[in-house]
């Protein structure tokens, strides 16, 4: 198994190549939407992940599945890129390549990624309030939220933007109170 650093070094040039193609064809946002959909599909389909990750599955089988997943309406540039990854035996790095492409897209659009953990699913109003708070803190033009539910938080949210963490969870507040009481 390769380390995360090795994986990033392999994925980065492919992500940059995909961005170059997207920019030259004025398809950066479309590719971004496709990348998000593919990442979601990879996270939710263990079967697809197993097929892509398995070195013993024939390249032609992988290509057939990719073509089927993208469908007829899929972007031909993106499809060709994915088929090239199969030929170069780099399809194993697909999820890292897509994540790095999205990071490049955020950089291009002056968008920050805010990872939000909450005790319960957020309403659209709450998501909007978090976006506005992050824009205020970071001076970004836009904010992209990546949300997940963590019932261990009890209540509230934890927002992570880059290396900055805002812990407004009930669990975090209880932990801070406990520290004050033991140190007091």
mmCIF file of C-alpha atoms in Angstrom:
data_model
loop_
_atom_site.group_PDB
_atom_site.id
_atom_site.type_symbol
_atom_site.label_atom_id
_atom_site.label_comp_id
_atom_site.label_asym_id
_atom_site.label_seq_id
_atom_site.Cartn_x
_atom_site.Cartn_y
_atom_site.Cartn_z
ATOM 1 C CA UNK A 1 0.000 0.000 0.000
ATOM 2 C CA UNK A 2 1.341 3.421 -0.925
ATOM 3 C CA UNK A 3 1.659 6.233 1.593
ATOM 4 C CA UNK A 4 -0.507 9.346 1.361
ATOM 5 C CA UNK A 5 2.497 11.418 0.244
ATOM 6 C CA UNK A 6 3.299 9.019 -2.593
ATOM 7 C CA UNK A 7 -0.369 8.944 -3.570
ATOM 8 C CA UNK A 8 -0.520 12.754 -3.632
ATOM 9 C CA UNK A 9 2.651 12.931 -5.743
ATOM 10 C CA UNK A 10 1.149 10.532 -8.281
ATOM 11 C CA UNK A 11 -2.319 12.112 -8.263
ATOM 12 C CA UNK A 12 -1.232 15.780 -8.518
ATOM 13 C CA UNK A 13 0.052 15.780 -12.132
ATOM 14 C CA UNK A 14 -3.085 13.941 -13.284
ATOM 15 C CA UNK A 15 -5.327 16.416 -11.457
ATOM 16 C CA UNK A 16 -3.403 19.292 -13.059
ATOM 17 C CA UNK A 17 -3.715 17.669 -16.489
ATOM 18 C CA UNK A 18 -7.465 17.277 -15.984
ATOM 19 C CA UNK A 19 -7.667 20.948 -14.955
ATOM 20 C CA UNK A 20 -5.736 21.977 -18.079
ATOM 21 C CA UNK A 21 -8.170 20.099 -20.297
ATOM 22 C CA UNK A 22 -11.143 21.534 -18.390
ATOM 23 C CA UNK A 23 -9.822 25.099 -18.697
ATOM 24 C CA UNK A 24 -8.995 24.744 -22.392
ATOM 25 C CA UNK A 25 -12.543 23.525 -23.096
ATOM 26 C CA UNK A 26 -14.165 25.945 -20.602
ATOM 27 C CA UNK A 27 -15.561 22.993 -18.622
ATOM 28 C CA UNK A 28 -14.026 23.508 -15.167
ATOM 29 C CA UNK A 29 -17.385 23.632 -13.339
ATOM 30 C CA UNK A 30 -18.881 20.743 -15.326
ATOM 31 C CA UNK A 31 -15.829 18.603 -14.529
ATOM 32 C CA UNK A 32 -16.147 19.701 -10.890
ATOM 33 C CA UNK A 33 -19.755 18.513 -10.754
ATOM 34 C CA UNK A 34 -18.775 15.230 -12.427
ATOM 35 C CA UNK A 35 -15.865 14.811 -9.987
ATOM 36 C CA UNK A 36 -18.205 15.316 -7.000
ATOM 37 C CA UNK A 37 -20.665 12.777 -8.443
ATOM 38 C CA UNK A 38 -17.922 10.233 -9.090
ATOM 39 C CA UNK A 39 -16.474 10.684 -5.593
ATOM 40 C CA UNK A 40 -19.926 10.210 -4.106
ATOM 41 C CA UNK A 41 -20.411 7.071 -6.203
ATOM 42 C CA UNK A 42 -17.009 5.693 -5.136
ATOM 43 C CA UNK A 43 -17.788 6.343 -1.461
ATOM 44 C CA UNK A 44 -21.217 4.719 -1.642
ATOM 45 C CA UNK A 45 -20.466 1.744 -3.906
ATOM 46 C CA UNK A 46 -18.048 -0.754 -2.430
ATOM 47 C CA UNK A 47 -18.573 -2.881 -5.541
ATOM 48 C CA UNK A 48 -17.328 -0.120 -7.857
ATOM 49 C CA UNK A 49 -14.405 0.653 -5.552
ATOM 50 C CA UNK A 50 -13.433 -3.040 -5.464
ATOM 51 C CA UNK A 51 -13.543 -3.237 -9.259
ATOM 52 C CA UNK A 52 -11.386 -0.123 -9.716
ATOM 53 C CA UNK A 53 -8.902 -1.067 -6.986
ATOM 54 C CA UNK A 54 -8.488 -4.706 -8.042
ATOM 55 C CA UNK A 55 -5.335 -5.126 -10.168
ATOM 56 C CA UNK A 56 -6.558 -8.516 -11.426
ATOM 57 C CA UNK A 57 -9.670 -7.124 -13.152
ATOM 58 C CA UNK A 58 -8.926 -6.730 -16.861
ATOM 59 C CA UNK A 59 -8.499 -3.185 -18.204
ATOM 60 C CA UNK A 60 -11.246 -3.765 -20.760
ATOM 61 C CA UNK A 61 -13.705 -4.654 -17.982
ATOM 62 C CA UNK A 62 -12.795 -1.511 -16.064
ATOM 63 C CA UNK A 63 -13.198 0.589 -19.223
ATOM 64 C CA UNK A 64 -16.603 -0.949 -19.920
ATOM 65 C CA UNK A 65 -17.808 -0.153 -16.391
ATOM 66 C CA UNK A 66 -16.471 3.420 -16.549
ATOM 67 C CA UNK A 67 -18.181 3.988 -19.887
ATOM 68 C CA UNK A 68 -21.408 2.554 -18.473
ATOM 69 C CA UNK A 69 -21.197 4.647 -15.277
ATOM 70 C CA UNK A 70 -20.639 7.881 -17.219
ATOM 71 C CA UNK A 71 -23.403 7.008 -19.666
ATOM 72 C CA UNK A 72 -23.898 8.377 -23.170
ATOM 73 C CA UNK A 73 -24.421 11.903 -21.897
ATOM 74 C CA UNK A 74 -21.098 11.901 -20.067
ATOM 75 C CA UNK A 75 -18.427 14.335 -21.109
ATOM 76 C CA UNK A 76 -16.154 12.677 -23.720
ATOM 77 C CA UNK A 77 -13.042 14.494 -22.439
ATOM 78 C CA UNK A 78 -13.603 13.221 -18.914
ATOM 79 C CA UNK A 79 -14.402 9.715 -20.167
ATOM 80 C CA UNK A 80 -11.192 9.663 -22.245
ATOM 81 C CA UNK A 81 -9.239 10.892 -19.231
ATOM 82 C CA UNK A 82 -10.619 8.063 -17.063
ATOM 83 C CA UNK A 83 -9.907 5.490 -19.775
ATOM 84 C CA UNK A 84 -6.344 6.838 -19.985
ATOM 85 C CA UNK A 85 -6.008 6.304 -16.220
ATOM 86 C CA UNK A 86 -6.967 2.660 -16.778
ATOM 87 C CA UNK A 87 -4.366 2.315 -19.581
ATOM 88 C CA UNK A 88 -1.662 3.919 -17.423
ATOM 89 C CA UNK A 89 -2.641 1.705 -14.453
ATOM 90 C CA UNK A 90 -3.455 4.816 -12.418
ATOM 91 C CA UNK A 91 -7.219 4.317 -12.010
ATOM 92 C CA UNK A 92 -6.433 3.119 -8.463
ATOM 93 C CA UNK A 93 -5.692 6.788 -7.655
ATOM 94 C CA UNK A 94 -9.002 8.062 -9.067
ATOM 95 C CA UNK A 95 -10.454 9.313 -5.812
ATOM 96 C CA UNK A 96 -7.234 11.204 -4.926
ATOM 97 C CA UNK A 97 -7.049 12.679 -8.431
ATOM 98 C CA UNK A 98 -10.662 13.863 -8.216
ATOM 99 C CA UNK A 99 -10.141 15.366 -4.744
ATOM 100 C CA UNK A 100 -7.047 17.208 -5.956
ATOM 101 C CA UNK A 101 -8.928 18.432 -9.036
ATOM 102 C CA UNK A 102 -11.626 19.851 -6.738
ATOM 103 C CA UNK A 103 -8.923 21.518 -4.617
ATOM 104 C CA UNK A 104 -7.498 23.123 -7.792
ATOM 105 C CA UNK A 105 -10.998 24.228 -8.797
ATOM 106 C CA UNK A 106 -11.583 25.809 -5.384
ATOM 107 C CA UNK A 107 -8.243 27.614 -5.683
ATOM 108 C CA UNK A 108 -9.192 28.862 -9.153
ATOM 109 C CA UNK A 109 -12.573 30.118 -7.906
ATOM 110 C CA UNK A 110 -11.211 31.519 -4.624
ATOM 111 C CA UNK A 111 -13.421 29.068 -2.778
ATOM 112 C CA UNK A 112 -12.587 27.472 0.555
ATOM 113 C CA UNK A 113 -13.666 24.047 1.710
ATOM 114 C CA UNK A 114 -15.313 23.937 5.110
ATOM 115 C CA UNK A 115 -15.680 20.478 6.635
ATOM 116 C CA UNK A 116 -18.666 20.593 8.982
ATOM 117 C CA UNK A 117 -19.532 17.901 11.514
ATOM 118 C CA UNK A 118 -22.862 18.221 13.276
ATOM 119 C CA UNK A 119 -24.882 16.126 15.694
ATOM 120 C CA UNK A 120 -27.897 16.163 13.350
ATOM 121 C CA UNK A 121 -28.325 17.019 9.637
ATOM 122 C CA UNK A 122 -28.173 20.783 9.026
ATOM 123 C CA UNK A 123 -31.042 22.760 7.512
ATOM 124 C CA UNK A 124 -30.329 24.879 4.433
ATOM 125 C CA UNK A 125 -30.587 28.000 6.643
ATOM 126 C CA UNK A 126 -27.949 26.625 9.010
ATOM 127 C CA UNK A 127 -25.678 25.720 6.092
ATOM 128 C CA UNK A 128 -26.049 29.244 4.703
ATOM 129 C CA UNK A 129 -25.240 30.770 8.104
ATOM 130 C CA UNK A 130 -22.100 28.622 8.341
ATOM 131 C CA UNK A 131 -21.052 29.673 4.819
ATOM 132 C CA UNK A 132 -21.436 33.353 5.742
ATOM 133 C CA UNK A 133 -19.426 32.846 8.944
ATOM 134 C CA UNK A 134 -16.618 31.110 7.015
ATOM 135 C CA UNK A 135 -16.581 33.870 4.361
ATOM 136 C CA UNK A 136 -16.224 36.433 7.171
ATOM 137 C CA UNK A 137 -13.354 34.505 8.763
ATOM 138 C CA UNK A 138 -11.440 33.636 5.566
ATOM 139 C CA UNK A 139 -12.324 36.480 3.153
ATOM 140 C CA UNK A 140 -12.995 33.829 0.496
ATOM 141 C CA UNK A 141 -15.331 34.578 -2.374
ATOM 142 C CA UNK A 142 -17.264 31.339 -1.929
ATOM 143 C CA UNK A 143 -17.507 28.434 0.507
ATOM 144 C CA UNK A 144 -18.036 24.794 -0.334
ATOM 145 C CA UNK A 145 -19.431 22.728 2.548
ATOM 146 C CA UNK A 146 -18.622 19.089 3.132
ATOM 147 C CA UNK A 147 -21.031 17.961 5.848
ATOM 148 C CA UNK A 148 -21.216 14.837 7.948
ATOM 149 C CA UNK A 149 -23.307 13.790 10.914
ATOM 150 C CA UNK A 150 -21.475 12.747 14.096
ATOM 151 C CA UNK A 151 -23.924 11.812 16.859
ATOM 152 C CA UNK A 152 -21.085 11.816 19.430
ATOM 153 C CA UNK A 153 -21.065 15.636 19.285
ATOM 154 C CA UNK A 154 -24.350 15.658 21.278
ATOM 155 C CA UNK A 155 -25.221 19.066 19.793
ATOM 156 C CA UNK A 156 -23.687 21.973 17.874
ATOM 157 C CA UNK A 157 -21.077 21.843 15.106
ATOM 158 C CA UNK A 158 -17.363 21.572 14.438
ATOM 159 C CA UNK A 159 -16.146 23.555 11.428
ATOM 160 C CA UNK A 160 -12.736 22.843 9.922
ATOM 161 C CA UNK A 161 -11.288 25.210 7.306
ATOM 162 C CA UNK A 162 -7.753 24.247 6.376
ATOM 163 C CA UNK A 163 -5.857 23.965 9.667
ATOM 164 C CA UNK A 164 -8.332 26.170 11.565
ATOM 165 C CA UNK A 165 -10.944 24.391 13.700
ATOM 166 C CA UNK A 166 -13.984 26.050 15.274
ATOM 167 C CA UNK A 167 -15.449 23.707 17.869
ATOM 168 C CA UNK A 168 -18.955 24.884 18.753
ATOM 169 C CA UNK A 169 -20.109 21.414 19.749
ATOM 170 C CA UNK A 170 -21.645 20.536 23.063
ATOM 171 C CA UNK A 171 -19.023 17.816 23.497
ATOM 172 C CA UNK A 172 -16.264 20.421 22.988
ATOM 173 C CA UNK A 173 -17.879 22.820 25.454
ATOM 174 C CA UNK A 174 -18.166 20.053 28.063
ATOM 175 C CA UNK A 175 -14.521 19.092 27.519
ATOM 176 C CA UNK A 176 -13.380 22.731 27.968
ATOM 177 C CA UNK A 177 -15.505 23.076 31.109
ATOM 178 C CA UNK A 178 -14.024 19.863 32.500
ATOM 179 C CA UNK A 179 -10.483 21.146 31.848
ATOM 180 C CA UNK A 180 -11.242 24.422 33.625
ATOM 181 C CA UNK A 181 -12.675 22.588 36.603
ATOM 182 C CA UNK A 182 -9.698 20.213 36.912
ATOM 183 C CA UNK A 183 -7.138 23.016 36.437
ATOM 184 C CA UNK A 184 -9.015 25.487 38.671
#
